[in-house]
């Protein structure tokens, strides 16, 4: 084969010569060898060609390509000490700066270097990994078509190079793994390099060496997600004006607010808005979307079950133990949604298993059951039978616990028990209609549950009041068991007792799968998510018949409670009752400003104190009272 | 092939107290983490192991973390190539400059052109690259051939071998074995005769 060179720097003649490849290679070899004898001229010129990278004329491009190809043939003559300037020039080159031909030649050179000598392996892999991210000037161009094209071109060559190296050096993937993990940009990198880096990591996972490096990479990605997650403070999401507010607007309603002409709909808008400017939230959003898309491709390739095992382990180790993870857990939610029968059930089973194991530490068990409760309530894709089997497990465990423990009410001593009861009640608030319609479930589940709730340990008193109230309301409407008349919470979100069992971590107000506040994520999750407004509570049926007389039955219900329990109001809830008065006023005000009427319940049509039912805490805010933090 | 050996080892493994719940799993994990890495103590790369716990009781070390020491007996398969050993591997890449070989499926070896004896000439036949012997027509090395080569040096970190095909005992294994067979044919025919008597 002949190669025509317009101009080769070392040649003194102006004529054009045809050189064969092997002649060029031997020329380069000579240049390399001459360094050892002290003559650096040709060598320096070689290095110069490597360094010249910007604004290359076509002949310079050809020269670079030829030189790279020649070097690939001469790797055995490269010495790590004598030719260090050449090597460092090569390792600093970025494929993003060049067109496809030069990129090919560079990739070939790197592969040849890597397989020629163990000493170069790590350096070559490092060079390829550094090509995951474009040089800073290119980052902005990534969105444009030219940028995308270059990205595809570079990344395909980089990953192909990994495969080739792995073919010739079987242990290379192991070393690659270490290098990739070490090279992960931290979350504080301003240039957003982490998004494209993670994209590359996921590409590795699904690539040809994926089997070897995949699971470690996935776990590292989840670790990074959690790191970002914990950087977003809870105060960025929640605002504290209504510390004891009972109503929460779910996000879909917030959108409605924005659509209506109301200018200041109140502080509820802040929650997503304040997150909007938060750059870390944006980063997390992008990474979560990347992960979701990756899971989708895994599912298409039929690998989801295997990938899920890794995710599950990662969840268990990282997410579950993180203090109140906010969004990272949606990775699990999405994976389960893609494969409800298999992955969906596997997730629920794992959580239930953790809950019932005595050997697990308390916070883990309570956390697990909170995840389970939130998951069973919010997952649109779960079959009623799956939910009922999980609930049955929880109920059975609680019943066993009751029978084994004969004590009185004691939030601190029976934390796990109370969190279990709360979980059951929470799920039933969302799903009660399902169980009411199936008589067998009614008897299997609800009879033991009644026993649990009426036990001396008194979970109805200890668990989060808003949950209990909603539950009792629905239970009464569905005539599930005899109305417990001894509870009045007056729309309290939480109580001292619930705080006591929740502990320092406030696991009594932890509902991890509450609507996702990250915009792009939310659009993925939404189709498979149960919003509270979509739920038809059992008491709704009662109102279907009295359209003209809307408020009355509701009133009666609440009035019953009030008249029969005035004395109760004063002891435990006495303190909060006063505060409540204030809150309610502010609340009325805020409510009247809102123009939303969610589709389901008719309750919202009226303002007024007692006619506002304790709404299901779809997004509970932690109490801001000092002792809980 | 040289370089492979089986060793009996008496080991003491120190485990963190958190591992005390599932000791056998921890032992396997610890030993597993040593696989395919060069180990100074064993003086070789650990390829496989078979382990037995000698004593159910373990001594607890005093200190900040009370590690406990388990006495184990293990059978270890080790790979320790030394210079001038003959190894066998499969050719995965061949060019004029070098032959790339993989030994035992995990260790990569390279034989550069200057370490290939003059007997072999680089040729391209039907778009296939190969090294053919000038003196023995049948002696051909191409991608997929199992070859026997001499170890020049061994990089313990990357488990990378630099080899040579200079010595006469090196080359394509199939050809070498057959070539040796010819010498021993006389012996075999003689033993055949013996069986008749």
mmCIF file of N, CA and C in Angstrom, chain A residues 22 25 29 72-74 76-77 111-112 114-119 121-122 166-171 174-175 313 359-360, chain B residues 21 29 35-37 92-93 96-98 100-103 105-110 112-114 155 157-160 162:
data_model
loop_
_atom_site.group_PDB
_atom_site.id
_atom_site.type_symbol
_atom_site.label_atom_id
_atom_site.label_comp_id
_atom_site.label_asym_id
_atom_site.label_seq_id
_atom_site.Cartn_x
_atom_site.Cartn_y
_atom_site.Cartn_z
ATOM 1 N N UNK A 22 5.153 0.512 6.119
ATOM 2 C CA UNK A 22 6.261 -0.030 6.902
ATOM 3 C C UNK A 22 7.456 0.910 6.860
ATOM 4 N N UNK A 25 6.727 3.474 9.418
ATOM 5 C CA UNK A 25 6.909 2.890 10.747
ATOM 6 C C UNK A 25 8.391 2.806 11.093
ATOM 7 N N UNK A 29 10.391 4.538 14.103
ATOM 8 C CA UNK A 29 11.216 3.740 15.017
ATOM 9 C C UNK A 29 12.605 4.339 15.135
ATOM 10 N N UNK A 72 1.465 3.519 16.235
ATOM 11 C CA UNK A 72 0.793 2.282 16.638
ATOM 12 C C UNK A 72 1.593 1.072 16.202
ATOM 13 N N UNK A 73 2.249 1.200 15.061
ATOM 14 C CA UNK A 73 3.061 0.090 14.599
ATOM 15 C C UNK A 73 4.395 0.018 15.312
ATOM 16 N N UNK A 74 4.806 1.111 15.943
ATOM 17 C CA UNK A 74 6.138 1.141 16.546
ATOM 18 C C UNK A 74 6.104 1.096 18.061
ATOM 19 N N UNK A 76 6.469 -1.074 20.223
ATOM 20 C CA UNK A 76 7.490 -1.844 20.931
ATOM 21 C C UNK A 76 8.769 -1.038 21.109
ATOM 22 N N UNK A 77 8.941 0.017 20.304
ATOM 23 C CA UNK A 77 10.151 0.830 20.439
ATOM 24 C C UNK A 77 9.976 1.976 21.416
ATOM 25 N N UNK A 111 -4.883 1.430 22.013
ATOM 26 C CA UNK A 111 -5.067 -0.014 22.193
ATOM 27 C C UNK A 111 -3.727 -0.736 22.056
ATOM 28 N N UNK A 112 -2.964 -0.378 21.032
ATOM 29 C CA UNK A 112 -1.667 -1.033 20.834
ATOM 30 C C UNK A 112 -0.750 -0.817 22.020
ATOM 31 N N UNK A 114 -1.634 -0.167 25.076
ATOM 32 C CA UNK A 114 -2.142 -0.839 26.276
ATOM 33 C C UNK A 114 -1.763 -2.300 26.295
ATOM 34 N N UNK A 115 -1.851 -2.936 25.122
ATOM 35 C CA UNK A 115 -1.609 -4.380 25.122
ATOM 36 C C UNK A 115 -0.146 -4.723 24.972
ATOM 37 N N UNK A 116 0.682 -3.719 24.681
ATOM 38 C CA UNK A 116 2.078 -4.054 24.437
ATOM 39 C C UNK A 116 2.840 -4.248 25.740
ATOM 40 N N UNK A 117 2.451 -3.520 26.749
ATOM 41 C CA UNK A 117 3.238 -3.587 27.971
ATOM 42 C C UNK A 117 2.349 -3.259 29.155
ATOM 43 N N UNK A 118 2.485 -4.054 30.194
ATOM 44 C CA UNK A 118 1.687 -3.839 31.381
ATOM 45 C C UNK A 118 1.821 -2.440 31.958
ATOM 46 N N UNK A 119 2.967 -1.840 31.780
ATOM 47 C CA UNK A 119 3.193 -0.513 32.363
ATOM 48 C C UNK A 119 2.255 0.537 31.788
ATOM 49 N N UNK A 121 -0.815 -0.019 30.606
ATOM 50 C CA UNK A 121 -2.232 -0.371 30.644
ATOM 51 C C UNK A 121 -3.064 0.643 31.419
ATOM 52 N N UNK A 122 -2.621 0.916 32.642
ATOM 53 C CA UNK A 122 -3.397 1.843 33.462
ATOM 54 C C UNK A 122 -3.457 3.228 32.830
ATOM 55 N N UNK A 166 -9.822 -5.433 26.349
ATOM 56 C CA UNK A 166 -10.253 -6.558 27.188
ATOM 57 C C UNK A 166 -10.059 -7.885 26.478
ATOM 58 N N UNK A 167 -10.182 -7.869 25.154
ATOM 59 C CA UNK A 167 -9.966 -9.106 24.396
ATOM 60 C C UNK A 167 -8.540 -9.595 24.523
ATOM 61 N N UNK A 168 -7.601 -8.652 24.515
ATOM 62 C CA UNK A 168 -6.205 -9.072 24.539
ATOM 63 C C UNK A 168 -5.624 -9.106 25.940
ATOM 64 N N UNK A 169 -6.180 -8.332 26.835
ATOM 65 C CA UNK A 169 -5.710 -8.349 28.223
ATOM 66 C C UNK A 169 -6.927 -8.638 29.092
ATOM 67 N N UNK A 170 -7.158 -9.924 29.404
ATOM 68 C CA UNK A 170 -8.407 -10.290 30.073
ATOM 69 C C UNK A 170 -8.638 -9.594 31.399
ATOM 70 N N UNK A 171 -7.589 -9.220 32.103
ATOM 71 C CA UNK A 171 -7.808 -8.607 33.413
ATOM 72 C C UNK A 171 -8.008 -7.101 33.329
ATOM 73 N N UNK A 174 -10.991 -5.265 35.182
ATOM 74 C CA UNK A 174 -10.838 -5.075 36.618
ATOM 75 C C UNK A 174 -10.134 -3.760 36.913
ATOM 76 N N UNK A 175 -9.089 -3.504 36.155
ATOM 77 C CA UNK A 175 -8.350 -2.272 36.377
ATOM 78 C C UNK A 175 -9.167 -1.078 35.894
ATOM 79 N N UNK A 313 -29.669 -4.734 46.131
ATOM 80 C CA UNK A 313 -28.579 -4.773 47.097
ATOM 81 C C UNK A 313 -28.095 -3.366 47.395
ATOM 82 N N UNK A 359 -33.468 -9.515 64.070
ATOM 83 C CA UNK A 359 -32.041 -9.230 64.176
ATOM 84 C C UNK A 359 -31.658 -7.906 63.552
ATOM 85 N N UNK A 360 -32.533 -7.326 62.781
ATOM 86 C CA UNK A 360 -32.202 -6.043 62.151
ATOM 87 C C UNK A 360 -32.340 -4.916 63.165
ATOM 88 N N UNK B 21 -21.118 -13.178 62.114
ATOM 89 C CA UNK B 21 -22.391 -13.843 61.919
ATOM 90 C C UNK B 21 -22.320 -14.954 60.883
ATOM 91 N N UNK B 29 -15.244 -15.018 50.877
ATOM 92 C CA UNK B 29 -15.118 -13.676 50.280
ATOM 93 C C UNK B 29 -13.690 -13.177 50.331
ATOM 94 N N UNK B 35 -8.139 -13.734 44.449
ATOM 95 C CA UNK B 35 -8.040 -14.429 43.170
ATOM 96 C C UNK B 35 -7.513 -13.526 42.071
ATOM 97 N N UNK B 36 -6.741 -14.123 41.188
ATOM 98 C CA UNK B 36 -6.194 -13.427 40.028
ATOM 99 C C UNK B 36 -5.375 -12.206 40.408
ATOM 100 N N UNK B 37 -4.781 -12.295 41.560
ATOM 101 C CA UNK B 37 -3.843 -11.236 41.953
ATOM 102 C C UNK B 37 -2.572 -11.923 42.412
ATOM 103 N N UNK B 92 -3.971 -14.427 20.162
ATOM 104 C CA UNK B 92 -5.185 -13.661 19.909
ATOM 105 C C UNK B 92 -4.968 -12.529 18.923
ATOM 106 N N UNK B 93 -3.728 -12.125 18.747
ATOM 107 C CA UNK B 93 -3.476 -11.042 17.802
ATOM 108 C C UNK B 93 -2.092 -11.235 17.231
ATOM 109 N N UNK B 96 3.066 -7.771 12.337
ATOM 110 C CA UNK B 96 4.471 -7.898 11.989
ATOM 111 C C UNK B 96 5.366 -7.610 13.190
ATOM 112 N N UNK B 97 4.864 -6.739 14.053
ATOM 113 C CA UNK B 97 5.663 -6.300 15.190
ATOM 114 C C UNK B 97 5.578 -7.229 16.381
ATOM 115 N N UNK B 98 4.447 -7.923 16.504
ATOM 116 C CA UNK B 98 4.279 -8.666 17.758
ATOM 117 C C UNK B 98 3.241 -9.761 17.649
ATOM 118 N N UNK B 100 0.441 -11.509 20.222
ATOM 119 C CA UNK B 100 -0.207 -11.378 21.518
ATOM 120 C C UNK B 100 -0.848 -12.701 21.884
ATOM 121 N N UNK B 101 -0.575 -13.126 23.092
ATOM 122 C CA UNK B 101 -1.028 -14.445 23.542
ATOM 123 C C UNK B 101 -1.803 -14.300 24.844
ATOM 124 N N UNK B 102 -2.765 -15.182 25.056
ATOM 125 C CA UNK B 102 -3.425 -15.214 26.366
ATOM 126 C C UNK B 102 -3.160 -16.577 26.994
ATOM 127 N N UNK B 103 -2.645 -16.534 28.220
ATOM 128 C CA UNK B 103 -2.285 -17.757 28.925
ATOM 129 C C UNK B 103 -3.347 -18.060 29.971
ATOM 130 N N UNK B 105 -6.299 -18.152 29.933
ATOM 131 C CA UNK B 105 -7.512 -17.335 29.838
ATOM 132 C C UNK B 105 -7.499 -16.034 30.602
ATOM 133 N N UNK B 106 -6.463 -15.745 31.349
ATOM 134 C CA UNK B 106 -6.491 -14.505 32.115
ATOM 135 C C UNK B 106 -5.217 -13.693 32.018
ATOM 136 N N UNK B 107 -4.101 -14.320 31.702
ATOM 137 C CA UNK B 107 -2.844 -13.585 31.688
ATOM 138 C C UNK B 107 -2.457 -13.254 30.253
ATOM 139 N N UNK B 108 -2.108 -12.004 30.011
ATOM 140 C CA UNK B 108 -1.760 -11.629 28.646
ATOM 141 C C UNK B 108 -0.242 -11.665 28.483
ATOM 142 N N UNK B 109 0.190 -12.100 27.318
ATOM 143 C CA UNK B 109 1.617 -12.170 27.037
ATOM 144 C C UNK B 109 1.889 -11.559 25.676
ATOM 145 N N UNK B 110 3.066 -10.969 25.544
ATOM 146 C CA UNK B 110 3.414 -10.388 24.256
ATOM 147 C C UNK B 110 4.803 -10.869 23.853
ATOM 148 N N UNK B 112 7.518 -9.757 21.125
ATOM 149 C CA UNK B 112 7.806 -8.744 20.111
ATOM 150 C C UNK B 112 8.686 -9.321 19.014
ATOM 151 N N UNK B 113 8.722 -8.611 17.914
ATOM 152 C CA UNK B 113 9.413 -9.123 16.726
ATOM 153 C C UNK B 113 10.855 -9.504 17.004
ATOM 154 N N UNK B 114 11.541 -8.725 17.830
ATOM 155 C CA UNK B 114 12.952 -9.056 18.068
ATOM 156 C C UNK B 114 13.127 -10.318 18.896
ATOM 157 N N UNK B 155 5.281 -9.268 34.765
ATOM 158 C CA UNK B 155 4.862 -8.085 35.525
ATOM 159 C C UNK B 155 3.814 -8.536 36.539
ATOM 160 N N UNK B 157 2.101 -6.954 38.729
ATOM 161 C CA UNK B 157 0.895 -6.143 38.960
ATOM 162 C C UNK B 157 -0.198 -6.388 37.963
ATOM 163 N N UNK B 158 0.195 -6.372 36.684
ATOM 164 C CA UNK B 158 -0.821 -6.521 35.649
ATOM 165 C C UNK B 158 -0.907 -7.966 35.194
ATOM 166 N N UNK B 159 -0.008 -8.816 35.699
ATOM 167 C CA UNK B 159 0.059 -10.219 35.285
ATOM 168 C C UNK B 159 0.315 -10.310 33.791
ATOM 169 N N UNK B 160 1.246 -9.501 33.367
ATOM 170 C CA UNK B 160 1.582 -9.421 31.954
ATOM 171 C C UNK B 160 2.940 -10.079 31.741
ATOM 172 N N UNK B 162 6.212 -11.085 29.287
ATOM 173 C CA UNK B 162 6.953 -10.815 28.056
ATOM 174 C C UNK B 162 7.663 -12.108 27.699
#
